[in-house]
């Protein structure tokens, strides 16, 4: 690195003559962030322009300086977009890179941009602006995934599969009901992110290094220009805390956990032993040795990438815990985990929306290539494992038997059916009556069929088709209205 003090593009320019020796190359690389934080350039520029606008409005810099700053920034923007901007490691980060180039382009006006500002409030502002926009993208993707699940659910209200507890056949449920459980999860994720967004969307700028500044800044004005909902009210807190990033990563972790649970189900359902569904070939891969294989790589990877996002949450929260007020360089470590979290969640949701719901065919206006359902396999699985045993018990309760006694009666019936290798509905009426004489012919219709079992669960939130239809209508309406 050059130690010349009159060269605009060296770091010595940024902090003056105090330093008697240059950094080693290793230390430079160790401390620099430009190769990852250049991703923030648009937010950095947006913040700078809002700051300059306010400085000029307050008479702190001239309108000419402001115009020059805007001109210079426009030039830098086109350079970055064209890929011709010369990012310099020795300028450490995105902030100093942009400022140095600005000064190169417009001279003294460029040096006045940093009046009343520090990189500490600058970087905190940049991350918030960037994250706010990413949150909006993720919110849109969460809605797409919900829409895809609702679509598939809408076609499968009457498709019945075994519901499990402990992964043991428990009671029959509607496949739509099962999918709508995930819609509920993603709707909560959406709500959570909207809430996080409020705290992300507040302005640190104007806090300067840590204590505020001597210039008559109008912070509210900058907040308005940037579309922020408020101004951080304590300068020490504003430059230092990254709780908003931690909160976001926690919400992102929950999104991934929900995706991971769904992935696990898709993987199970696709296995030959279940054969409940198929997903399009483009989300699977073959095996290099076993010719018959079609592996569910995408859901498996999504399940795996959940660990990475949860890891980032641990990283960020640990990053914060030992920091005294105010800004510390530790915080530079917030970016890579945050970027990777955003990238992982975005890619995952985008893929899932398509894998579940399919791709729009512009010719037909319909979606194609989503999950293919095998209702027969689901039905036959639901018919095994005595999924309607509870219904038989409930039938006896309606005949006046206390529930605990009914439970015991049915356990005996299940044991007998198991010994004979048949389902409850396959036992002759005479056999069933040996367990309880009140059992009548109507038991088959009213309790032992899968449809009867579903229809009977007509409580709010239950799996009866009438309830599922009501939930479908609610979700469809909610998604159309743009509500979480
Ligand atoms: N690259 C730094 C970061 O990401 C910018 C702020 C640097 N501030 C400072 N006082 N060194 O946090």
Coordinates of N, CA, C and O in Angstrom, one line a residue, residues 45 52 68 77 81 87 92 95 168 210 230 245 269 289 343 348 420 423 425 440 454 483:
X45 N -25.1 4.3 -1.4 CA -25.4 5.5 -2.3 C -26.7 6.2 -1.9 O -26.7 7.4 -1.8
X52 N -26.7 14.0 1.8 CA -26.3 15.2 1.1 C -27.5 16.2 0.9 O -27.3 17.4 1.0
X68 N -23.1 18.4 -7.3 CA -21.9 17.7 -7.7 C -21.9 16.3 -7.2 O -21.5 15.3 -7.9
X77 N -22.4 5.0 -10.2 CA -23.5 4.0 -10.4 C -23.3 3.3 -11.8 O -23.3 2.1 -11.9
X81 N -22.3 -0.6 -12.4 CA -23.2 -1.4 -13.2 C -22.6 -2.0 -14.5 O -22.8 -3.1 -14.9
X87 N -12.7 -1.6 -7.6 CA -12.8 -1.8 -6.1 C -11.4 -2.0 -5.6 O -10.7 -2.9 -6.1
X92 N -10.4 -0.6 2.0 CA -11.1 -1.3 3.1 C -12.5 -1.8 2.9 O -12.8 -2.9 2.9
X95 N -17.8 1.8 1.8 CA -18.0 3.2 2.1 C -16.8 4.0 1.6 O -16.9 5.1 0.9
X168 N -46.4 -43.0 13.5 CA -47.3 -44.2 13.5 C -48.7 -43.7 13.0 O -49.1 -42.6 13.4
X210 N -20.6 8.0 17.5 CA -21.2 7.4 18.6 C -22.1 8.4 19.5 O -23.0 7.9 20.2
X230 N -38.9 5.6 11.3 CA -38.5 6.4 12.5 C -37.0 6.5 12.6 O -36.3 6.0 11.7
X245 N -30.6 -7.5 13.0 CA -30.1 -8.6 12.1 C -30.3 -10.0 12.7 O -30.6 -10.9 12.0
X269 N -42.6 -39.1 1.5 CA -43.8 -39.4 0.6 C -43.3 -39.9 -0.7 O -44.0 -40.6 -1.4
X289 N -24.4 -45.0 -9.7 CA -24.3 -46.4 -9.7 C -25.6 -47.2 -9.8 O -25.7 -48.2 -10.4
X343 N -29.6 -15.1 1.0 CA -29.4 -15.9 -0.3 C -30.1 -17.2 -0.1 O -30.8 -17.7 -1.0
X348 N -34.2 -20.9 -1.6 CA -35.0 -22.1 -1.1 C -36.5 -21.8 -1.4 O -37.2 -22.7 -1.9
X420 N -55.8 -61.5 12.7 CA -56.4 -62.1 11.5 C -55.8 -61.4 10.3 O -56.1 -61.8 9.1
X423 N -58.2 -55.3 8.4 CA -58.6 -54.0 9.0 C -59.8 -54.1 9.8 O -60.6 -55.1 9.6
X425 N -62.6 -52.6 9.5 CA -63.8 -52.6 8.6 C -64.0 -53.9 7.9 O -65.0 -54.2 7.3
X440 N -73.8 -51.9 15.5 CA -74.8 -52.3 14.5 C -74.2 -52.2 13.1 O -73.1 -51.7 13.0
X454 N -63.3 -38.6 8.6 CA -63.0 -37.2 8.3 C -64.2 -36.3 8.6 O -64.1 -35.3 9.3
X483 N -52.8 -10.0 2.9 CA -52.6 -10.0 4.3 C -51.8 -11.2 4.8 O -51.9 -12.2 4.2

